[in-house]
Short mmCIF file of C-alpha atoms in Angstrom, two decimals:
data_model
loop_
_atom_site.label_atom_id
_atom_site.label_comp_id
_atom_site.label_asym_id
_atom_site.label_seq_id
_atom_site.Cartn_x
_atom_site.Cartn_y
_atom_site.Cartn_z
CA MET A 1 -38.21 87.55 -48.41
CA VAL A 2 -34.68 88.79 -49.05
CA ALA A 3 -31.73 86.50 -49.65
CA THR A 4 -28.97 86.37 -47.09
CA TRP A 5 -25.28 85.90 -47.63
CA THR A 6 -22.33 85.15 -45.39
CA GLN A 7 -21.26 87.91 -43.05
CA GLY A 8 -18.07 89.60 -44.14
CA GLN A 9 -18.73 89.16 -47.85
CA ALA A 10 -18.98 92.24 -50.03
CA THR A 11 -22.62 92.93 -50.84
CA PRO A 12 -23.29 92.64 -54.58
CA ALA A 13 -24.53 95.90 -56.06
CA ALA A 14 -27.00 94.42 -58.54
CA THR A 15 -30.21 92.64 -57.57
CA PHE A 16 -33.06 90.76 -59.23
CA ASP A 17 -36.61 89.83 -58.28
CA THR A 18 -38.11 86.39 -58.09
CA LEU A 19 -41.77 86.20 -59.15
CA ASN A 20 -44.75 83.98 -58.51
CA PRO A 21 -45.23 82.49 -62.01
CA ALA A 22 -49.02 82.32 -61.61
CA THR A 23 -49.54 85.93 -60.53
CA SER A 24 -46.27 87.73 -61.41
CA GLU A 25 -46.20 88.94 -57.81
CA VAL A 26 -42.72 89.75 -56.48
CA ILE A 27 -41.68 87.17 -53.89
CA GLY A 28 -38.32 88.62 -52.97
CA THR A 29 -35.24 90.50 -54.10
CA PHE A 30 -31.88 88.76 -54.33
CA PRO A 31 -28.30 89.82 -55.02
CA VAL A 32 -26.54 89.09 -58.30
CA PHE A 33 -23.21 87.58 -57.32
CA GLY A 34 -20.33 88.73 -59.47
CA GLU A 35 -16.98 87.09 -60.08
CA ALA A 36 -15.42 88.54 -56.92
CA GLU A 37 -18.28 87.48 -54.65
CA VAL A 38 -18.34 83.96 -56.13
CA GLY A 39 -14.59 83.71 -55.65
CA GLN A 40 -14.94 84.78 -52.01
CA ALA A 41 -17.59 82.13 -51.42
CA VAL A 42 -15.34 79.44 -52.90
CA ASP A 43 -12.41 80.62 -50.75
CA ARG A 44 -14.52 80.36 -47.62
CA ALA A 45 -15.76 76.96 -48.74
CA ARG A 46 -12.14 75.82 -49.11
CA GLN A 47 -11.50 76.53 -45.44
CA ALA A 48 -14.82 74.98 -44.42
CA ALA A 49 -14.06 71.89 -46.50
CA SER A 50 -10.89 71.26 -44.49
CA TRP A 51 -12.88 71.31 -41.25
CA TRP A 52 -15.75 69.25 -42.66
CA ALA A 53 -13.45 66.59 -44.16
CA GLY A 54 -11.61 66.40 -40.85
CA LEU A 55 -14.76 65.25 -39.06
CA SER A 56 -15.33 61.54 -38.60
CA TRP A 57 -17.81 59.70 -40.80
CA LYS A 58 -20.10 59.47 -37.78
CA ASP A 59 -19.91 63.20 -37.06
CA ARG A 60 -20.82 64.10 -40.62
CA GLN A 61 -23.62 61.56 -40.60
CA THR A 62 -25.01 63.04 -37.38
CA ARG A 63 -25.06 66.54 -38.87
CA LEU A 64 -26.66 65.41 -42.13
CA MET A 65 -29.31 63.49 -40.22
CA ALA A 66 -29.99 66.63 -38.20
CA TRP A 67 -30.47 68.54 -41.46
CA LYS A 68 -32.86 65.85 -42.66
CA SER A 69 -34.82 66.15 -39.43
CA TYR A 70 -34.96 69.94 -39.72
CA ILE A 71 -36.36 69.76 -43.26
CA THR A 72 -38.85 67.11 -42.16
CA ARG A 73 -39.99 69.24 -39.23
CA TYR A 74 -40.57 72.28 -41.43
CA ILE A 75 -41.69 70.50 -44.60
CA GLY A 76 -44.90 72.56 -44.60
CA ARG A 77 -43.03 75.87 -44.74
CA LEU A 78 -40.68 74.70 -47.46
CA ALA A 79 -43.54 73.25 -49.50
CA GLU A 80 -45.40 76.55 -49.36
CA LEU A 81 -42.28 78.31 -50.63
CA VAL A 82 -41.83 75.81 -53.46
CA HIS A 83 -45.51 76.22 -54.37
CA THR A 84 -45.21 80.01 -54.39
CA GLU A 85 -41.98 80.16 -56.37
CA THR A 86 -42.68 77.42 -58.96
CA GLY A 87 -46.48 77.36 -59.05
CA LYS A 88 -46.68 73.58 -58.60
CA PRO A 89 -49.46 72.22 -56.35
CA LEU A 90 -48.69 71.97 -52.67
CA GLY A 91 -49.00 68.18 -52.71
CA ASP A 92 -46.45 67.90 -55.50
CA ALA A 93 -44.09 70.18 -53.58
CA GLN A 94 -44.45 67.98 -50.50
CA LEU A 95 -43.76 64.85 -52.55
CA GLU A 96 -40.61 66.43 -53.99
CA ILE A 97 -39.34 67.33 -50.53
CA MET A 98 -40.11 63.86 -49.16
CA LEU A 99 -37.96 62.31 -51.91
CA ALA A 100 -35.14 64.73 -51.07
CA ILE A 101 -35.36 63.73 -47.40
CA VAL A 102 -35.04 60.06 -48.34
CA HIS A 103 -31.90 60.81 -50.36
CA ILE A 104 -30.26 62.82 -47.55
CA ASP A 105 -30.90 59.89 -45.23
CA TRP A 106 -29.43 57.34 -47.65
CA ALA A 107 -26.32 59.38 -48.42
CA ALA A 108 -25.64 60.00 -44.73
CA ARG A 109 -26.08 56.35 -43.77
CA HIS A 110 -24.09 54.81 -46.63
CA ALA A 111 -21.18 57.20 -47.18
CA ARG A 112 -18.73 55.33 -44.96
CA LYS A 113 -19.59 51.92 -46.41
CA VAL A 114 -19.22 53.12 -50.00
CA LEU A 115 -16.25 55.48 -49.62
CA GLY A 116 -14.37 54.28 -46.55
CA PRO A 117 -11.06 52.34 -46.69
CA ARG A 118 -11.29 48.69 -47.67
CA ARG A 119 -8.78 45.96 -48.41
CA VAL A 120 -8.51 44.57 -51.92
CA ARG A 121 -6.74 41.46 -53.15
CA SER A 122 -3.17 42.12 -54.27
CA GLY A 123 -2.78 39.07 -56.51
CA LEU A 124 0.00 36.49 -56.52
CA VAL A 125 2.65 38.68 -58.14
CA ALA A 126 2.18 41.32 -55.42
CA ILE A 127 1.34 38.87 -52.64
CA ASN A 128 3.75 40.63 -50.29
CA GLN A 129 1.70 43.86 -50.54
CA ALA A 130 -1.33 44.84 -48.47
CA SER A 131 -3.59 46.85 -50.79
CA THR A 132 -6.16 49.43 -49.72
CA LEU A 133 -8.71 51.44 -51.69
CA GLU A 134 -10.45 54.50 -50.28
CA TYR A 135 -12.25 57.57 -51.60
CA GLN A 136 -11.20 61.03 -50.50
CA PRO A 137 -13.18 64.29 -50.73
CA LEU A 138 -12.61 66.50 -53.76
CA GLY A 139 -12.71 69.72 -51.71
CA VAL A 140 -15.29 72.22 -52.95
CA VAL A 141 -18.18 71.24 -55.22
CA GLY A 142 -20.20 73.82 -57.14
CA VAL A 143 -23.85 72.86 -57.64
CA ILE A 144 -25.92 74.66 -60.29
CA GLY A 145 -29.55 73.74 -59.68
CA PRO A 146 -32.75 73.84 -61.79
CA TRP A 147 -36.09 75.53 -61.20
CA ASN A 148 -38.48 72.67 -61.96
CA TYR A 149 -37.55 70.58 -58.89
CA PRO A 150 -35.67 73.12 -56.78
CA VAL A 151 -35.36 70.83 -53.74
CA PHE A 152 -35.18 67.24 -54.97
CA THR A 153 -32.77 67.74 -57.85
CA PRO A 154 -30.05 69.89 -56.24
CA VAL A 155 -30.21 67.87 -53.01
CA GLY A 156 -29.33 64.84 -55.16
CA SER A 157 -25.94 66.50 -55.64
CA ILE A 158 -25.63 68.55 -52.44
CA ALA A 159 -26.36 65.72 -49.98
CA TYR A 160 -24.07 63.26 -51.71
CA ALA A 161 -21.26 65.80 -52.03
CA LEU A 162 -21.57 66.70 -48.34
CA ALA A 163 -21.71 63.05 -47.30
CA ALA A 164 -18.50 62.46 -49.25
CA GLY A 165 -16.78 65.14 -47.16
CA ASN A 166 -16.92 68.15 -49.48
CA ALA A 167 -18.06 71.72 -48.95
CA VAL A 168 -20.66 73.00 -51.44
CA VAL A 169 -21.32 76.35 -53.11
CA PHE A 170 -24.87 76.25 -54.43
CA LYS A 171 -26.29 78.46 -57.18
CA PRO A 172 -30.01 77.84 -57.50
CA SER A 173 -31.93 78.83 -60.60
CA GLU A 174 -32.74 82.51 -60.87
CA PHE A 175 -36.39 81.41 -60.90
CA THR A 176 -36.15 79.71 -57.48
CA PRO A 177 -33.55 81.53 -55.35
CA ALA A 178 -35.84 81.65 -52.30
CA VAL A 179 -36.02 77.87 -52.15
CA GLY A 180 -32.25 77.68 -52.54
CA GLY A 181 -31.80 80.21 -49.75
CA TRP A 182 -34.08 78.21 -47.47
CA LEU A 183 -32.04 75.04 -48.01
CA VAL A 184 -28.76 76.79 -47.25
CA SER A 185 -30.14 78.59 -44.20
CA SER A 186 -31.63 75.36 -42.85
CA PHE A 187 -28.26 73.62 -43.10
CA ALA A 188 -26.60 76.52 -41.28
CA GLU A 189 -29.10 76.01 -38.44
CA VAL A 190 -27.73 72.53 -37.75
CA VAL A 191 -24.11 73.13 -38.84
CA PRO A 192 -23.31 76.66 -37.62
CA GLU A 193 -19.58 76.12 -37.13
CA GLN A 194 -18.40 76.64 -40.73
CA PRO A 195 -19.98 77.75 -44.05
CA VAL A 196 -19.97 74.19 -45.41
CA LEU A 197 -22.98 74.93 -47.64
CA GLN A 198 -23.14 78.41 -49.17
CA LEU A 199 -25.52 80.24 -51.49
CA VAL A 200 -24.67 82.37 -54.51
CA THR A 201 -27.57 83.82 -56.50
CA GLY A 202 -27.90 85.31 -59.95
CA GLY A 203 -28.44 84.30 -63.56
CA GLY A 204 -26.37 82.48 -66.12
CA GLN A 205 -23.33 84.71 -65.66
CA THR A 206 -23.14 83.86 -61.96
CA GLY A 207 -23.20 80.19 -62.92
CA ASP A 208 -20.41 80.86 -65.42
CA PHE A 209 -18.33 82.50 -62.69
CA LEU A 210 -18.86 79.48 -60.45
CA ALA A 211 -17.82 77.08 -63.23
CA ARG A 212 -14.65 79.12 -63.87
CA SER A 213 -13.79 79.43 -60.18
CA ALA A 214 -11.47 77.27 -58.10
CA VAL A 215 -14.11 74.61 -57.35
CA ASN A 216 -13.02 71.00 -57.69
CA LYS A 217 -16.15 69.83 -59.51
CA ILE A 218 -19.38 71.19 -60.94
CA ALA A 219 -22.71 69.38 -60.67
CA PHE A 220 -25.06 70.91 -63.24
CA THR A 221 -28.73 70.33 -64.00
CA GLY A 222 -30.32 72.05 -66.97
CA SER A 223 -30.61 71.96 -70.74
CA ALA A 224 -28.05 70.34 -73.01
CA ALA A 225 -27.36 73.73 -74.63
CA THR A 226 -26.52 75.31 -71.27
CA ALA A 227 -24.50 72.25 -70.27
CA ARG A 228 -22.23 72.83 -73.26
CA LYS A 229 -21.59 76.40 -72.07
CA VAL A 230 -20.86 75.21 -68.55
CA MET A 231 -18.48 72.57 -69.92
CA ALA A 232 -16.62 75.24 -71.88
CA ALA A 233 -16.24 77.29 -68.70
CA CYS A 234 -15.08 74.25 -66.72
CA ALA A 235 -12.51 73.49 -69.42
CA GLN A 236 -10.56 76.63 -68.47
CA ASN A 237 -9.35 74.92 -65.29
CA LEU A 238 -9.93 71.30 -66.35
CA THR A 239 -12.67 71.18 -63.74
CA PRO A 240 -14.61 67.90 -63.97
CA MET A 241 -18.36 68.03 -64.25
CA VAL A 242 -21.46 65.89 -63.87
CA ALA A 243 -24.35 66.96 -66.10
CA GLU A 244 -28.00 65.98 -65.74
CA CYS A 245 -29.76 67.42 -68.77
CA GLY A 246 -33.08 67.00 -70.49
CA GLY A 247 -34.92 64.02 -71.87
CA LYS A 248 -37.48 62.86 -74.36
CA ASP A 249 -38.59 59.87 -72.36
CA ALA A 250 -40.63 57.14 -74.00
CA PHE A 251 -43.46 55.09 -72.50
CA ILE A 252 -43.97 51.73 -74.25
CA ILE A 253 -47.15 49.69 -73.79
CA GLY A 254 -47.46 46.00 -74.68
CA SER A 255 -50.63 44.22 -75.75
CA ASP A 256 -50.86 42.43 -72.38
CA ALA A 257 -50.48 45.57 -70.25
CA ASP A 258 -52.93 46.81 -67.63
CA LEU A 259 -54.30 49.64 -69.75
CA ASP A 260 -56.08 51.45 -66.92
CA ALA A 261 -52.87 51.56 -64.90
CA ALA A 262 -50.87 52.51 -67.99
CA ALA A 263 -53.22 55.40 -68.83
CA ASP A 264 -53.08 56.70 -65.27
CA ALA A 265 -49.28 56.45 -65.17
CA ALA A 266 -48.83 58.07 -68.57
CA ALA A 267 -51.10 60.96 -67.61
CA TRP A 268 -49.13 61.59 -64.41
CA GLY A 269 -45.76 61.19 -66.11
CA ALA A 270 -46.68 63.63 -68.87
CA LEU A 271 -48.67 66.28 -67.02
CA SER A 272 -47.47 66.47 -63.41
CA ASN A 273 -45.58 69.70 -62.74
CA ALA A 274 -47.10 70.95 -66.02
CA GLY A 275 -44.83 68.55 -67.89
CA GLN A 276 -41.76 70.40 -66.66
CA THR A 277 -39.92 67.22 -65.70
CA CYS A 278 -36.69 65.97 -67.25
CA ILE A 279 -37.84 62.35 -66.73
CA GLY A 280 -41.42 63.14 -67.68
CA VAL A 281 -43.26 61.14 -70.31
CA GLU A 282 -43.22 62.86 -73.70
CA ARG A 283 -43.69 59.98 -76.16
CA VAL A 284 -45.99 56.96 -75.89
CA TYR A 285 -45.71 53.91 -78.16
CA VAL A 286 -48.62 51.46 -77.97
CA VAL A 287 -48.85 48.01 -79.56
CA GLU A 288 -51.49 48.33 -82.28
CA ASN A 289 -54.11 45.84 -81.03
CA VAL A 290 -54.62 47.91 -77.83
CA TYR A 291 -53.82 51.31 -79.33
CA HIS A 292 -57.35 52.68 -79.64
CA THR A 293 -58.44 51.33 -76.24
CA PHE A 294 -55.46 52.91 -74.54
CA LEU A 295 -55.91 56.20 -76.36
CA ASP A 296 -59.53 56.36 -75.22
CA LYS A 297 -58.56 55.65 -71.62
CA LEU A 298 -55.74 58.19 -71.68
CA SER A 299 -57.98 60.85 -73.25
CA GLU A 300 -60.67 60.27 -70.66
CA ARG A 301 -58.13 60.50 -67.82
CA VAL A 302 -56.39 63.59 -69.18
CA SER A 303 -59.61 65.44 -69.97
CA GLN A 304 -60.42 65.49 -66.27
CA LEU A 305 -57.26 67.41 -65.39
CA ARG A 306 -57.04 71.16 -64.98
CA PRO A 307 -54.17 73.59 -64.50
CA GLY A 308 -54.54 76.52 -62.13
CA GLU A 309 -53.32 78.55 -59.19
CA ASP A 310 -55.93 77.29 -56.72
CA ARG A 311 -55.41 74.37 -54.35
CA GLU A 312 -57.83 72.16 -56.30
CA ALA A 313 -55.84 72.45 -59.56
CA ASP A 314 -54.11 69.30 -60.80
CA TYR A 315 -50.98 71.16 -61.87
CA GLY A 316 -49.73 74.71 -61.97
CA PRO A 317 -48.46 77.30 -64.45
CA MET A 318 -45.41 77.19 -66.66
CA THR A 319 -42.63 78.41 -64.38
CA MET A 320 -40.44 79.80 -67.15
CA PRO A 321 -42.49 82.02 -69.52
CA SER A 322 -40.24 81.43 -72.54
CA GLN A 323 -40.99 77.69 -72.43
CA ILE A 324 -44.58 78.39 -73.44
CA ASP A 325 -43.34 79.49 -76.87
CA VAL A 326 -41.50 76.16 -77.26
CA VAL A 327 -44.62 74.18 -76.38
CA GLU A 328 -46.72 76.22 -78.83
CA LYS A 329 -44.22 75.64 -81.66
CA HIS A 330 -44.13 71.89 -81.01
CA ILE A 331 -47.91 71.58 -81.05
CA ALA A 332 -48.16 73.64 -84.25
CA ASP A 333 -45.42 71.63 -85.96
CA ALA A 334 -47.03 68.30 -85.02
CA LEU A 335 -50.40 69.37 -86.43
CA ALA A 336 -48.86 70.86 -89.56
CA ARG A 337 -47.09 67.55 -90.28
CA GLY A 338 -50.32 65.55 -90.14
CA GLY A 339 -50.69 64.74 -86.45
CA ARG A 340 -54.10 65.06 -84.90
CA SER A 341 -55.22 66.58 -81.65
CA VAL A 342 -57.11 64.15 -79.42
CA VAL A 343 -57.25 66.39 -76.36
CA GLY A 344 -56.56 70.12 -76.45
CA GLY A 345 -54.32 71.90 -78.93
CA ILE A 346 -53.09 75.43 -79.57
CA ALA A 347 -56.18 76.78 -77.80
CA SER A 348 -55.01 75.02 -74.62
CA ILE A 349 -52.36 77.71 -74.19
CA ARG A 350 -53.69 80.37 -71.83
CA ARG A 351 -50.62 82.03 -70.39
CA PRO A 352 -49.19 81.28 -67.89
CA PHE A 353 -51.20 78.04 -67.98
CA ILE A 354 -51.38 75.30 -70.61
CA GLY A 355 -54.21 72.79 -70.56
CA PRO A 356 -53.55 69.09 -71.25
CA VAL A 357 -52.67 68.24 -74.85
CA VAL A 358 -52.71 64.73 -76.34
CA LEU A 359 -51.48 64.39 -79.93
CA ALA A 360 -51.85 61.18 -81.95
CA ASP A 361 -50.23 59.85 -85.11
CA VAL A 362 -47.52 62.52 -85.04
CA PRO A 363 -44.74 61.83 -87.56
CA GLU A 364 -41.45 60.78 -85.96
CA GLU A 365 -39.61 63.69 -87.60
CA SER A 366 -41.86 66.24 -85.88
CA ARG A 367 -40.26 68.47 -83.24
CA ALA A 368 -42.90 67.23 -80.80
CA VAL A 369 -41.21 63.82 -81.10
CA THR A 370 -37.55 64.72 -81.60
CA ASP A 371 -37.08 67.71 -79.25
CA GLU A 372 -37.74 68.11 -75.55
CA THR A 373 -41.09 69.90 -75.18
CA PHE A 374 -41.07 70.33 -71.38
CA GLY A 375 -44.76 71.08 -71.20
CA PRO A 376 -48.09 69.33 -70.52
CA THR A 377 -48.23 67.57 -73.87
CA ILE A 378 -47.88 63.96 -74.94
CA THR A 379 -47.67 62.17 -78.30
CA VAL A 380 -49.16 58.70 -78.80
CA ALA A 381 -48.14 56.44 -81.68
CA LYS A 382 -49.00 52.93 -82.84
CA VAL A 383 -46.32 50.19 -83.09
CA ALA A 384 -46.36 46.56 -84.15
CA ASP A 385 -44.76 45.19 -80.96
CA LEU A 386 -42.49 46.05 -78.04
CA ASP A 387 -39.41 45.70 -80.23
CA GLU A 388 -40.60 48.42 -82.60
CA GLY A 389 -41.46 50.59 -79.61
CA VAL A 390 -37.94 50.19 -78.27
CA ARG A 391 -36.43 50.92 -81.69
CA LEU A 392 -38.39 54.17 -82.05
CA ALA A 393 -37.70 55.13 -78.44
CA ASN A 394 -33.97 54.68 -79.02
CA ASP A 395 -34.04 56.77 -82.19
CA SER A 396 -33.35 59.89 -80.14
CA ARG A 397 -30.37 61.97 -79.12
CA TYR A 398 -31.63 61.80 -75.53
CA GLY A 399 -31.18 58.88 -73.14
CA LEU A 400 -32.45 59.68 -69.67
CA GLY A 401 -35.46 57.65 -68.45
CA GLY A 402 -38.18 55.44 -69.82
CA THR A 403 -41.15 53.25 -68.97
CA ILE A 404 -42.37 49.80 -70.03
CA PHE A 405 -45.89 48.52 -69.33
CA SER A 406 -46.36 44.81 -69.96
CA GLY A 407 -47.88 41.79 -68.25
CA ASN A 408 -44.98 39.63 -69.44
CA LYS A 409 -42.12 40.00 -66.96
CA LYS A 410 -39.50 38.48 -69.26
CA ALA A 411 -40.50 40.62 -72.23
CA ALA A 412 -40.68 43.74 -70.06
CA MET A 413 -37.19 43.17 -68.64
CA ALA A 414 -35.77 42.57 -72.11
CA ALA A 415 -37.33 45.79 -73.40
CA ALA A 416 -36.14 47.73 -70.34
CA ARG A 417 -32.57 46.52 -70.87
CA ALA A 418 -32.74 47.37 -74.58
CA LEU A 419 -33.78 50.99 -73.99
CA HIS A 420 -30.81 53.35 -74.35
CA SER A 421 -31.66 55.18 -71.16
CA GLY A 422 -29.95 55.58 -67.83
CA MET A 423 -33.08 54.46 -65.95
CA THR A 424 -36.20 52.49 -66.86
CA ALA A 425 -39.33 51.74 -64.82
CA ILE A 426 -41.58 48.73 -65.45
CA ASN A 427 -45.33 48.96 -64.77
CA ALA A 428 -44.86 52.26 -62.92
CA VAL A 429 -43.64 55.70 -63.87
CA VAL A 430 -40.42 57.42 -62.67
CA ALA A 431 -40.21 54.85 -59.84
CA PHE A 432 -36.41 54.78 -60.07
CA ALA A 433 -36.22 58.35 -58.73
CA SER A 434 -37.65 57.18 -55.41
CA VAL A 435 -34.97 54.51 -54.87
CA PRO A 436 -31.94 56.29 -53.35
CA ALA A 437 -29.64 53.31 -53.91
CA LEU A 438 -30.05 53.58 -57.70
CA PRO A 439 -27.86 55.92 -59.79
CA PHE A 440 -29.60 58.71 -61.70
CA GLY A 441 -28.35 60.07 -65.02
CA GLY A 442 -28.33 59.62 -68.76
CA SER A 443 -26.30 59.70 -71.95
CA GLY A 444 -26.16 61.72 -75.14
CA ASP A 445 -27.96 65.04 -74.82
CA SER A 446 -29.27 63.86 -71.45
CA GLY A 447 -25.81 64.36 -69.96
CA PHE A 448 -23.19 62.22 -68.25
CA GLY A 449 -22.11 61.15 -64.80
CA ARG A 450 -24.44 60.00 -62.04
CA ILE A 451 -26.04 61.32 -58.89
CA HIS A 452 -27.77 59.19 -56.21
CA GLY A 453 -26.69 55.83 -54.89
CA ALA A 454 -23.15 54.54 -54.49
CA ASP A 455 -22.22 55.92 -57.91
CA GLY A 456 -23.47 59.32 -56.80
CA LEU A 457 -21.26 59.25 -53.70
CA ARG A 458 -18.22 58.22 -55.75
CA GLU A 459 -18.99 61.04 -58.21
CA PHE A 460 -17.92 63.49 -55.49
CA ALA A 461 -14.78 61.70 -54.33
CA ARG A 462 -11.41 60.72 -55.75
CA PRO A 463 -10.24 57.13 -55.50
CA LYS A 464 -7.01 56.67 -53.58
CA ALA A 465 -4.98 53.46 -53.97
CA ILE A 466 -2.42 52.54 -51.27
CA THR A 467 -0.07 49.57 -51.07
CA ARG A 468 1.94 48.66 -47.99
CA GLN A 469 4.70 46.09 -48.13
CA ARG A 470 3.97 43.59 -45.37
CA MET A 471 6.88 41.26 -46.08
CA LYS A 472 9.90 41.12 -48.33
CA PRO A 473 9.22 39.76 -51.83
CA MET A 474 10.64 36.45 -52.93
CA VAL A 475 11.97 38.27 -55.97
CA ASN A 476 12.53 42.03 -55.98
CA LEU A 477 11.47 43.04 -59.48
CA THR A 478 11.79 46.80 -58.91
CA SER A 479 15.51 46.88 -58.21
CA PHE A 480 18.65 47.31 -60.30
CA SER A 481 20.02 44.29 -58.43
CA ARG A 482 17.45 42.08 -60.16
CA THR A 483 19.11 39.17 -61.98
CA ASP A 484 18.24 37.18 -65.07
CA GLN A 485 17.56 34.24 -62.81
CA ASP A 486 15.04 36.34 -60.89
CA MET A 487 13.17 37.13 -64.12
CA LYS A 488 13.15 33.47 -65.18
CA LYS A 489 11.55 32.52 -61.87
CA ILE A 490 8.79 35.09 -62.08
CA LEU A 491 8.14 34.44 -65.79
CA SER A 492 7.81 30.74 -65.11
CA LEU A 493 5.39 31.42 -62.26
CA VAL A 494 3.24 33.77 -64.35
CA THR A 495 3.22 31.36 -67.30
CA ILE A 496 2.15 28.42 -65.16
CA LEU A 497 -0.55 30.43 -63.42
CA GLN A 498 -2.05 32.08 -66.51
CA ILE A 499 -1.93 29.03 -68.78
CA GLY A 500 -3.35 26.93 -65.95
CA ARG A 501 -6.26 29.33 -65.49
CA ALA A 502 -6.96 29.42 -69.22
CA SER A 503 -6.99 25.62 -69.36
CA CYS A 504 -9.43 25.44 -66.45
CA ARG A 505 -11.79 27.88 -68.19
CA GLU A 506 -11.62 25.87 -71.41
CA ARG A 507 -12.50 22.66 -69.57
CA VAL A 508 -15.45 24.38 -67.90
#
């Protein structure tokens, strides 16, 4: 498979290969877009954005729904491509695409309600004004996507940006350009009139060119270290940015939790996609009186799992070879600091695969606890109660997702609210990602801004406030003909109103 680019654009001279991570087989050859080619793509997107924004809400919705239908119709083909390019099992690829489809549907159906013009109260001082709030498209949005979820994650920005009326220039990861090309080509099938969604391929430098280009916003997914570089590039033009970075998500288990369900959820959260999930489970904190029971159940569940290239494998290879070194260092550091291996260990690393690894009693200062591992490993620690679990979970520079397992609804909700994370799931794992109405994002080294939901739509629009005088004011305060008597009248009115309201609140 060879990448395609818009007709009329200069063909980049340099190319790169994308490989099957399980076999190192070449999947396709793709162009490396330089500064000039990226700039051309953004220029074309600027013209396309004018046409796209000029469509009615209904027309854009119709086209986005057609894109959703196209992806749904050919979900098998796309899943095979995701499987080949990332190594993840076919079922996991299908699940990822299904979630993306749900988000396209939600963004298309809700854009007008969230972003369309609406009246707001003007207040007594401005009672003669009719006030309107609406959200207008930014213009061109640059999306820099990741390799671990090459459909679901970028679509969380692309679909919402398109629904808000923007054109998009998409740079997929250099590890998954074929998937990115498929998404762009599929959109062109249903929206052939203008290059509303375009593809630029290449490595980090291509992403840097996109961040420094004339785009109106960058949506980035990747590591915190790379996010800082992208932010520095965006700063050249004061280009705003939304960043979804890594996590070190905690899974906290109360003494009254369903331990079988908790073990199953923790195993999936930690090991699915070979642990290469930003909202994956990396740390587990278990209340001490159920600690050993849970650890036994988790170990039994995890020991049954196997990585591989075949269709019966539970998860696939490490997509990015350099991440294997990180995983190895984290395991070694945890063991050197006194942690113990319950399942697997250093011997679990058989490149490009890593078998399941469960580490217990790992000191909190270990890199396996403090840094994002992004591999099929999990640490399990004992805590006195949910409060201590929350305290240890919050003692992190990351704040993306989290999980609480407890049979006490009140206690679980309190713990979920206390976690310093953008999202928390109770008695399930990563459930928030499947709810398109909920915003997705974190804080600290996990990034800033939000995708998904109403907040995700507003992320790709600018608020526009409009007032229209519908009758002459009783007192014209914005005129040089204003008199002292005019000011006395308005001051008296404001004083009566505000003191009266304060008195009412005090009585209540």
